[in-house]
XYZ file of C-alpha atoms in Angstrom:
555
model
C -3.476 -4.559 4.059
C 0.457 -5.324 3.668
C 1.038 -2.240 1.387
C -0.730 -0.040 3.955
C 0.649 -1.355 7.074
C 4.146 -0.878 4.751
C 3.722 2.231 4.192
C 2.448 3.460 7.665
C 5.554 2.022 9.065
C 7.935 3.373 6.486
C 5.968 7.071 6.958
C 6.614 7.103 10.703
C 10.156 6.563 10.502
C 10.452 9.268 7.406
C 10.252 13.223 6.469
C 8.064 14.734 5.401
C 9.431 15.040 1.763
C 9.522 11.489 1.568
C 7.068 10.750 2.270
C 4.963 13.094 0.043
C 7.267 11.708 -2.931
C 6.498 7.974 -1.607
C 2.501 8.768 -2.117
C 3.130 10.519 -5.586
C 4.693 7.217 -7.106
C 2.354 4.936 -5.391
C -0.515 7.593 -7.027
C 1.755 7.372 -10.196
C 1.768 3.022 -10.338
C -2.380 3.156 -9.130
C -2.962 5.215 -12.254
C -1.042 2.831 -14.283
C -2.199 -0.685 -12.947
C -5.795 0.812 -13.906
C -4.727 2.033 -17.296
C -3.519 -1.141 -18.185
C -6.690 -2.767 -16.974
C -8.721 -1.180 -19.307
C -6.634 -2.175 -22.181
C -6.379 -5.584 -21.028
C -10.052 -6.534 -21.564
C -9.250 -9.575 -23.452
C -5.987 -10.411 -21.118
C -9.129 -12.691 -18.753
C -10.789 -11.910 -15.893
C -8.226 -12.972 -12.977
C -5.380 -10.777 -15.032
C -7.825 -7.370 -14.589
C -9.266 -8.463 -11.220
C -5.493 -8.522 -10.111
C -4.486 -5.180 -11.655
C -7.234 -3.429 -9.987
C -6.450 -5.093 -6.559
C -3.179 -3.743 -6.909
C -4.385 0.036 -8.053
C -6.376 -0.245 -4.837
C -3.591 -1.125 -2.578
C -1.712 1.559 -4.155
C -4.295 4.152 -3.780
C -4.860 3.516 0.446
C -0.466 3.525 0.771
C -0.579 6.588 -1.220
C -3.314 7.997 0.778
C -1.746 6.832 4.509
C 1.788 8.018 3.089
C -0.402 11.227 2.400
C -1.447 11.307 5.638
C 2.540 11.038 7.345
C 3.688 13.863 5.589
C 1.465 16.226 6.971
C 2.064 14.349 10.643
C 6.039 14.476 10.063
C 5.729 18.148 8.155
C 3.459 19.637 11.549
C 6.495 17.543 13.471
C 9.196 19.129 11.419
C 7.821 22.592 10.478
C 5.169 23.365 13.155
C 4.786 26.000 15.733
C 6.736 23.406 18.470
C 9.835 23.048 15.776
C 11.190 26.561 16.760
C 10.783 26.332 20.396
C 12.865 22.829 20.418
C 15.393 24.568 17.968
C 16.116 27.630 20.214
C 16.254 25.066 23.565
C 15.323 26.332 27.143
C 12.046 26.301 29.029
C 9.000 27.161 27.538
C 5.578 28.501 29.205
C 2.947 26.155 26.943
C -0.820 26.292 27.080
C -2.559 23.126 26.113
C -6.028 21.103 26.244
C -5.795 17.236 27.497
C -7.008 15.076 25.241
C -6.023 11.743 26.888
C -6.063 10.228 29.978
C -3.382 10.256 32.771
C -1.061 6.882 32.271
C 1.675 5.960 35.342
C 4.623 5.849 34.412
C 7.057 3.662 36.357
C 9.787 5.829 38.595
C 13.619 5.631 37.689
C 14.847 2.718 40.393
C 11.574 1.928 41.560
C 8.781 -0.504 40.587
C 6.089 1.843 41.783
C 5.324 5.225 39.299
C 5.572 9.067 40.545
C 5.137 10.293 37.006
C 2.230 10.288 34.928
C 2.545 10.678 30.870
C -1.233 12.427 29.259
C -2.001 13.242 25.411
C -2.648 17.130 24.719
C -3.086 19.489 21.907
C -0.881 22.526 21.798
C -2.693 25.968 22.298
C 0.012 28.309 22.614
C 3.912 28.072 23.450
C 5.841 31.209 25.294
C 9.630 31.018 24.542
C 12.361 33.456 25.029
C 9.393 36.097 25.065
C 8.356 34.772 21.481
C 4.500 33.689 21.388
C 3.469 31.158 18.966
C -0.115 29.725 18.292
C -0.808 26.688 16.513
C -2.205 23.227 16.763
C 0.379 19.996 17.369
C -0.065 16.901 19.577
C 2.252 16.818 22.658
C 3.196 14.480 24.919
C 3.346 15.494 28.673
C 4.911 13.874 30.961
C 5.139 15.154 34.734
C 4.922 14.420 38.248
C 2.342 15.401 41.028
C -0.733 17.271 40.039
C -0.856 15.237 36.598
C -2.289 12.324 37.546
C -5.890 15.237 38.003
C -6.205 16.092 35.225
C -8.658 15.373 32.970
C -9.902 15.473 28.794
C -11.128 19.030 28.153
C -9.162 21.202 29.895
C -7.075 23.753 29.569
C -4.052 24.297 31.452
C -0.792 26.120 31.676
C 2.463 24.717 33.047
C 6.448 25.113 31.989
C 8.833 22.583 30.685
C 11.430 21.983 28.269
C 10.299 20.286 24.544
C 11.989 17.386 23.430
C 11.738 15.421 20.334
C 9.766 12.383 20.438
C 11.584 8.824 19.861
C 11.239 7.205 15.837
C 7.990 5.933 15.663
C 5.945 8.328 17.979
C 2.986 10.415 16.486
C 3.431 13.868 18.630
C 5.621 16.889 17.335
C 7.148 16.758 20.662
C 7.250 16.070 24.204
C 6.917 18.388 27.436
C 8.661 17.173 30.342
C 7.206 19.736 33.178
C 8.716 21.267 35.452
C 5.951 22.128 37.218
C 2.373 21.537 38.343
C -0.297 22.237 36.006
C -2.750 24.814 36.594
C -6.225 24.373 34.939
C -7.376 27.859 33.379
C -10.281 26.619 31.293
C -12.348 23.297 30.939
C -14.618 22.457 28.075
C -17.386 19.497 28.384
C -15.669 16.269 26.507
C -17.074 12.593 27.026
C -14.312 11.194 28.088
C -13.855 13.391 31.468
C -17.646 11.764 31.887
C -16.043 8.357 31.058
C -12.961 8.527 32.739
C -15.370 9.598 36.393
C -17.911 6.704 35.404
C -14.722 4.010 35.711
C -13.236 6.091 38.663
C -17.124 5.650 40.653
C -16.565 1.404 39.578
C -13.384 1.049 40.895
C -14.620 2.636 44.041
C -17.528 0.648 44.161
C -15.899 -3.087 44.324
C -13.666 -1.588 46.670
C -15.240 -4.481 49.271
C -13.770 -7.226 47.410
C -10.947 -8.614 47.937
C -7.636 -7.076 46.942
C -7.077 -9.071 43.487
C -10.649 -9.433 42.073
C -11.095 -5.692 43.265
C -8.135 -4.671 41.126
C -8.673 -7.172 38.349
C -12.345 -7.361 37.594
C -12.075 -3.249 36.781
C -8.834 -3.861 34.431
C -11.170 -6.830 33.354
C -14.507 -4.819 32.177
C -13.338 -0.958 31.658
C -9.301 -1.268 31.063
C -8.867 0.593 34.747
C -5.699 -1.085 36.405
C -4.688 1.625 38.631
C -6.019 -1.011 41.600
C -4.123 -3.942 40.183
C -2.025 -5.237 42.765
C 1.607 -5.240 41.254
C 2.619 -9.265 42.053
C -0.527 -10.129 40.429
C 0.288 -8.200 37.568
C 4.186 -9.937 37.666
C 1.841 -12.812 37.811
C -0.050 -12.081 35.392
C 2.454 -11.714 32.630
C 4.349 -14.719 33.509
C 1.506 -16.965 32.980
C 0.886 -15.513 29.368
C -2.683 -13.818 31.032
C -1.410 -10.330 30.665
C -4.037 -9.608 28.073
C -6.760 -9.921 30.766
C -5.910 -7.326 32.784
C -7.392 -5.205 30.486
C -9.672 -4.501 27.905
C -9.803 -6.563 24.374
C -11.097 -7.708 21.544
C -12.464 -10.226 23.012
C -14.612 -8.199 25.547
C -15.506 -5.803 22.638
C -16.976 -8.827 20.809
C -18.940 -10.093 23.645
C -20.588 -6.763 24.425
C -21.665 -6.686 20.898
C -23.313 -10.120 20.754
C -24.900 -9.272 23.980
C -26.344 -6.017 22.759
C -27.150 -7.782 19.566
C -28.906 -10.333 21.605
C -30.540 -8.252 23.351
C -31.794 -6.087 20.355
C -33.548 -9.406 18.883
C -35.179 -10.179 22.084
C -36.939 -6.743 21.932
C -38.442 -8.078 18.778
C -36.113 -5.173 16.920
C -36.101 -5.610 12.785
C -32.488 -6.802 11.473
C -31.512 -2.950 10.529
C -32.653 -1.131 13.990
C -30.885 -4.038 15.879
C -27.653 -3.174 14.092
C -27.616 0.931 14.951
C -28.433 -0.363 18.267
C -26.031 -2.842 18.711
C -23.549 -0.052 17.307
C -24.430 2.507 19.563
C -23.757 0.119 22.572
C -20.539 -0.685 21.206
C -19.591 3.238 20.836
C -20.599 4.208 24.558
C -18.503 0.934 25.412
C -15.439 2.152 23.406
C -15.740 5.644 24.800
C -16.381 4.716 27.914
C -13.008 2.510 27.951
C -11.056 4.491 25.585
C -9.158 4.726 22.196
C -6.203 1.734 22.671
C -5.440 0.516 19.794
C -7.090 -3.487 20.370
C -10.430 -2.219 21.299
C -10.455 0.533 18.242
C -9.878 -2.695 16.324
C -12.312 -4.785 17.587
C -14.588 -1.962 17.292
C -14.185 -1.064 13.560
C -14.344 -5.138 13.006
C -17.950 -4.787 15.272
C -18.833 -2.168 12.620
C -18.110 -4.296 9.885
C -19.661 -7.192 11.274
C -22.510 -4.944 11.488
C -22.621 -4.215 8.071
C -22.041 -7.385 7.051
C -24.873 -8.566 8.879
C -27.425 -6.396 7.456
C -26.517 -6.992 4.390
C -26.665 -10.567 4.782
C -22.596 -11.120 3.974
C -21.591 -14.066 6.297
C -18.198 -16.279 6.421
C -15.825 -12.878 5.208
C -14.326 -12.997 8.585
C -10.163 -12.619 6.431
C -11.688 -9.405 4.089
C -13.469 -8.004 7.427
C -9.936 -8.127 9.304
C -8.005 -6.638 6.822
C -10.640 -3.925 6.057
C -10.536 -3.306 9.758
C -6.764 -2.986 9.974
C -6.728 -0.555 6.613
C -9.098 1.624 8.000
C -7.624 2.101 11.570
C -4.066 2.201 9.504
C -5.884 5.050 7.480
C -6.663 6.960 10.528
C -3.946 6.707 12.631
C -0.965 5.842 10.653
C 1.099 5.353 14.159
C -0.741 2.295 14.950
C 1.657 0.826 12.307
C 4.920 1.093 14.984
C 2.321 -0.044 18.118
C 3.367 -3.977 18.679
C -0.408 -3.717 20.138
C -1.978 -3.374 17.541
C 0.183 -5.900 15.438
C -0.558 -8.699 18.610
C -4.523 -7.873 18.060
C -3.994 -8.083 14.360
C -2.073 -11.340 14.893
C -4.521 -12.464 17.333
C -7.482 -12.437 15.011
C -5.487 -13.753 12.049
C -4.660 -16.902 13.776
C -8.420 -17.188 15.242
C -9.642 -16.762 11.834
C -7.194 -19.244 9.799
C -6.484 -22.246 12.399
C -9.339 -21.852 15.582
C -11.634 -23.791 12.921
C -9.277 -26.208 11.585
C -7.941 -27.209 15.128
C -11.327 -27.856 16.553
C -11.877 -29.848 13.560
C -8.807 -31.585 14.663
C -10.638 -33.096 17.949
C -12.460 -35.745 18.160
C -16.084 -36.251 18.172
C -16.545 -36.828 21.521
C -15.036 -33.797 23.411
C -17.548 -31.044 23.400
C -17.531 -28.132 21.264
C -17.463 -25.690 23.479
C -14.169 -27.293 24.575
C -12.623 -27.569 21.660
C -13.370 -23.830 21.340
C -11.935 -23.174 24.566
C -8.952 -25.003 23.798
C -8.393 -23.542 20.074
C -8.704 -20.172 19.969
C -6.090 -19.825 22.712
C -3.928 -22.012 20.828
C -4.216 -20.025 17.321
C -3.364 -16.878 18.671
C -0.686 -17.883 21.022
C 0.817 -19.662 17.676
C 0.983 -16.761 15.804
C 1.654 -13.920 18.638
C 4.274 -16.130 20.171
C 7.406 -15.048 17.849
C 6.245 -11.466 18.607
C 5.817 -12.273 22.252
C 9.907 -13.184 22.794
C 10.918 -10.372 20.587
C 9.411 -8.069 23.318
C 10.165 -10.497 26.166
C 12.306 -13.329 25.723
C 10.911 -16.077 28.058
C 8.379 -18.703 27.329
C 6.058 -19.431 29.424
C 4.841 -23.366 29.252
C 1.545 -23.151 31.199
C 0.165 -20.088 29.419
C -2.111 -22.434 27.094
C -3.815 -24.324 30.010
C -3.978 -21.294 31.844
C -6.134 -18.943 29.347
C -8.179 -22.298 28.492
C -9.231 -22.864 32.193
C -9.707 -18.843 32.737
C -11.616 -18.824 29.359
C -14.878 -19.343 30.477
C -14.892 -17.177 33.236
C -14.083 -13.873 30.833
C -17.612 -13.868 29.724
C -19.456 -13.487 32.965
C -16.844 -11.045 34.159
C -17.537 -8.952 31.207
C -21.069 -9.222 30.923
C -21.465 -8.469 34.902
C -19.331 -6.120 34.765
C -20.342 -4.010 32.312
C -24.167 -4.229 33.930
C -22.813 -3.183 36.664
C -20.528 0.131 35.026
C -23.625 2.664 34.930
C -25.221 0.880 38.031
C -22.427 2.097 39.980
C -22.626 5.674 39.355
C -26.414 6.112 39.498
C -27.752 3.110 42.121
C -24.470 1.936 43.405
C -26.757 0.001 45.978
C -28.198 -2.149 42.930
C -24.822 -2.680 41.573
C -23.535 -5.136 44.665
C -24.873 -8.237 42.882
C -23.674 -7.821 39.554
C -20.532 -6.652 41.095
C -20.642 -9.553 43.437
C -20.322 -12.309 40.321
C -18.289 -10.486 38.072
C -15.886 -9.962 41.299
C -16.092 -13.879 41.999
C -15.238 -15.001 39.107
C -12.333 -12.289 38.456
C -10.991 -13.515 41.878
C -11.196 -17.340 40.208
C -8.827 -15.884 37.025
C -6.377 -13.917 39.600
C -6.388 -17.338 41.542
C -5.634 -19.236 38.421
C -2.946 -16.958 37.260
C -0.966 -17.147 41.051
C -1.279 -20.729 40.993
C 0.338 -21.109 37.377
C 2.860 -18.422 38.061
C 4.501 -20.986 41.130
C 4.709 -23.726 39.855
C 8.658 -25.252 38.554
C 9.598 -23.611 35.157
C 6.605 -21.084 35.103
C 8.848 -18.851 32.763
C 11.380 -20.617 31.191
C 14.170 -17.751 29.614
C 14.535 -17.867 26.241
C 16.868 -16.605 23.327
C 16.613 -13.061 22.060
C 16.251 -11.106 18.481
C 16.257 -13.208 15.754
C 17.520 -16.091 16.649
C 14.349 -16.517 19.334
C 12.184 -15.484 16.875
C 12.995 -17.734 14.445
C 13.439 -20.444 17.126
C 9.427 -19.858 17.896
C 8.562 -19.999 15.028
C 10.185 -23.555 14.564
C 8.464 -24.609 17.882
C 5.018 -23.242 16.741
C 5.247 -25.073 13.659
C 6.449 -28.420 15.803
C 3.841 -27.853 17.938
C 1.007 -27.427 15.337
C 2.548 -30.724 13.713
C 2.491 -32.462 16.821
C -0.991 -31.824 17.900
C -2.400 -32.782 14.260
C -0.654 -35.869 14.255
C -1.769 -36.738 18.431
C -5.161 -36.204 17.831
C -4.463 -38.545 14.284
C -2.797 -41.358 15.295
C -4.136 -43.358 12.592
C -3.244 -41.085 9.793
C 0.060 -40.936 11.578
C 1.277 -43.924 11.495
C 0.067 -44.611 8.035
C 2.103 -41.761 6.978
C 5.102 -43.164 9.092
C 4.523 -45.985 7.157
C 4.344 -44.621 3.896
C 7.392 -42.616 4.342
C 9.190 -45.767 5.546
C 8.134 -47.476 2.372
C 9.546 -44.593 0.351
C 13.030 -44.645 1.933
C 13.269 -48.655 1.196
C 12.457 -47.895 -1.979
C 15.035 -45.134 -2.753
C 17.558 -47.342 -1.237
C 16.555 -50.602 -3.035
C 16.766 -48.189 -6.265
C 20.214 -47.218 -4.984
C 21.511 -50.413 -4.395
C 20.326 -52.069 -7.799
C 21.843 -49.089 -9.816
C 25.301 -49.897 -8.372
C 25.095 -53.290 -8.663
C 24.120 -52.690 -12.641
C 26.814 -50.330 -13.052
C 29.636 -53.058 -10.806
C 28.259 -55.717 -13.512
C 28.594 -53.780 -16.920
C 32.496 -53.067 -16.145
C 35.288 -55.188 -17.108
C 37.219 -57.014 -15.171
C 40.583 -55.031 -15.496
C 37.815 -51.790 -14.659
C 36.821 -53.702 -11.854
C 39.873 -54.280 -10.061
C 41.149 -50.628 -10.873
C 37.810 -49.667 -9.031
C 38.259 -51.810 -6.241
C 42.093 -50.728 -5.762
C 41.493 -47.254 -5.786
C 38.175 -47.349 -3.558
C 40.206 -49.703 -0.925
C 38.908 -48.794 2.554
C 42.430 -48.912 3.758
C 44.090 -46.328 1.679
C 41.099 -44.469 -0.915
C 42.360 -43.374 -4.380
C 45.177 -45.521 -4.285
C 47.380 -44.889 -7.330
C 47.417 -47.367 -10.466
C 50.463 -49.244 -11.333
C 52.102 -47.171 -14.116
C 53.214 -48.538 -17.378
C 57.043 -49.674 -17.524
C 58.887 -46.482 -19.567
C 61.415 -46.995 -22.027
C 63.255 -44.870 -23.808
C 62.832 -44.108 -27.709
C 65.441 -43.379 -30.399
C 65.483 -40.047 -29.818
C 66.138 -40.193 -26.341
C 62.701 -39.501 -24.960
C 60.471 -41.424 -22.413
C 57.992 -42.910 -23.790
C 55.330 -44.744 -21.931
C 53.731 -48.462 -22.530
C 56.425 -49.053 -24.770
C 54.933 -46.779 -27.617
């Protein structure tokens, strides 16, 4: 997983030439580390195991940097490379592929322009037509916010080259309106209408669950009340407001669940479950935490009907390759890297640190309290990097509003395709999921006013290195409060140790004092006086020979 995710991130940021040479010598070494395996047959079975790990790795890099040099060469060589050469406005025709996101208006904290995903159809410039296929990135004002995944429209802008790290051969800013010429079926128009139809129908509640509960269950925020979302991310809760692994996983166990209670055999309850979790993802759309938790779903899946169980590490990092593998981007998205990190510290400490606890809290506590913890201690460093505050009660916060994700989700999601076919059968489940979103925005208000809610904190490297000091602190800390015991023996012990260094210390210097001389003695005492160190020694009376010269100690 390192060598891909190094690779994706070194292909984003490089040409195209380099990045076809970078997959050639990663090819190149592959070839090699297996060559050398073969002939190795008596080198042991861990020596071969590793070489072939290794021709592995090198194979997926040299397949993702495969992969950015036809996204850079498209970026560098393709129909759109002209038409930002030559400068002007263009006349562009192309079909949205993404939904409408708001963007936030220069000197305001509300958004009049809206940024969508397309693919190029044709670009007019300087009476020059030229037909090809690129993604673009269009960003424009009123009228954009309409538009929807599968159609084709026509407006004018001026192309711009997208920032290091971005995916698109370019980006549109328009100058104008679009105007839809075409529209083809796509699910995601479907989708996008289905979460429109759920936002409308918990328009009754209240103003925060009513904005919360949809960012909550189908990643719609465009409700969200903006001081709960300020909030929000000062309690460290900004992950609820919309859609993540977490929520991914739960619809899976509950369509898994749900599967086995229909009596369905271990196979058939897996394409089921997997089918659920699809229309889910669609339904939602493609960010880059629920594409993760869906491809570690799948693999979950497959693990499960094959009987594989307690792989949770391989399933993450076969996740992460194969999302890496298919969009190389993902590499730059800090996201994707918080999911990643999110999961990795679930997987290595959320076990241990419930461990940690004693016997008599109950598990389901100890749960609640250490998942939170592992992947706020391993997110944290990458948290300040991108905002540098801490934020003291974000632990208690996400461990209180834990248990109410689950019914919010579950609810919720009942209540999705309720809403846009019997929206009069949908009031109840919309009812509980809204209660208990309007118990997390609650929470999240509350934490966000008390003294030193976010406390500002130092930025680049020095705050990231400083977080990762405290996480490590803190980690220490907790193991030793919840082993007092084993504490203070070990305070003990370590106490012992340092008398005994000393006591070593002192004897050797007495042993040394006692094996000089007495004349050695007094020069040692004389030139270590504490009143004037390295005092000089008396010199010898000089004399003068025959000769005439000075000789010393009367020699």
């Amino acid at each position: 997983m390192l060598v891909t995710w190094t690779v994706a991130f070194a292909g984003v940021l490089i040409d195209a030439v380099w990045s076809a040479a970078l997959a050639g010598i990663l090819a190149l070494l592959s070839v090699v580390l297996l060559v050398g395996a073969r002939r190795k047959r008596s080198a042991g079975h861990r020596a071969r195991t590793l070489s072939a790990t290794l021709a592995v790795a090198g194979v997926l890099g040299a397949a993702v940097a495969v992969s950015c040099a036809v996204t850079a060469n498209i970026r560098e060589e393709g129909p759109l490379a002209e038409a930002m050469e030559a400068g002007g406005g263009v006349l562009i025709e192309v079909r949205v592929s993404g939904i409408p996101a708001e963007l936030p208006g220069p000197g305001s904290s509300g958004g009049n322009r809206w940024a969508v995903d397309a693919q190029l159809l044709q670009v007019t410039t300087k009476g020059s037509v030229t037909q090809g296929s690129a993604d673009v990135l269009v960003v424009g004002g009123v009228g954009w916010q309409d538009v929807r995944p599968g159609q084709q429209v026509r407006t004018s802008g001026t192309l711009k080259s997208v920032r290091d790290g971005q995916t698109q051969a370019g980006l549109l800013a328009a100058s104008s309106a679009p105007v839809v010429i075409a529209s083809d079926f796509d699910v995601r128009h479907s989708a996008f209408d289905v979460r429109r139809q759920f936002v409308e129908a918990a328009a009754w509640l209240p103003p925060d669950p009513a904005g919360l509960m949809p960012g909550m269950v189908t990643g719609d925020t465009s409700a969200l009340p903006e001081s709960l979302e300020a909030d929000m991310r000062t309690t460290g809760m900004t992950h609820l407001t919309a859609v993540s692994g977490a929520n991914c996983s739960l619809v899976l166990g509950g369509f898994i669940l749900l599967a086995r209670c229909l009596r369905m055999s271990r196979p058939f309850a897996g394409v089921f479950a997997a089918c659920g979790l699809t229309a889910f993802v669609v339904m939602v759309g493609p960010d880059p935490s629920v594409l993760r938790a869906a491809v570690m779903g799948a693999v979950g899946l497959v693990a499960l009907i094959g009987g594989l169980r307690g792989r949770s590490l391989t399933f993450l990092c076969l996740a992460a390759v194969v999302l890496l593998l298919l969009d190389p981007g993902m590499a730059a998205n800090f996201g994707f890297l918080l999911s990643v990190l999110a999961t990795l510290g679930i997987i290595l400490l959320a076990s241990r640190i419930a461990s940690w606890i004693p016997a008599w809290v109950p598990r389901w506590l100890a749960a609640a309290i250490s998942v939170p913890l592992s992947a706020q201690l391993l997110c944290g460093p990458v948290i300040v990097a991108l905002q540098p505050q801490f934020t003291p009660y974000a632990l208690i916060a996400n461990v209180v509003a834990g248990p109410l994700v689950a019914p919010v989700t579950i609810f919720g999601t009942l209540a999705v395709p309720l809403a846009a076919t019997l929206p009069w059968l949908a009031v109840v489940p919309i009812g509980i999921a809204g209660t208990c979103a309007g118990v997390v925005a609650g929470l999240a208000r509350f934490f966000a006013h008390l003294p030193g809610a976010a406390v500002p904190w130092a930025e680049g490297p020095p705050g990231i290195v400083s977080m990762v000091a405290f996480s490590t602190v803190t980690l220490l800390g907790l193991w030793a409060a919840v082993h007092p015991a084993r504490t203070s023996a070990g305070i003990v012990g370590l106490h012992g140790v340092i008398v005994t260094l000393l006591e070593v210390w002192s004897h050797h210097g007495a042993l040394r004092r006692r094996s000089m001389t007495e004349p050695q003695r007094s020069r040692h005492v004389q030139r270590w006086s504490p009143k004037r160190r390295w005092r000089k020694e008396p010199s010898a009376p000089r004399r003068r020979g025959p000769a005439g010269r000075r000789i010393h100690g009367g020699r």
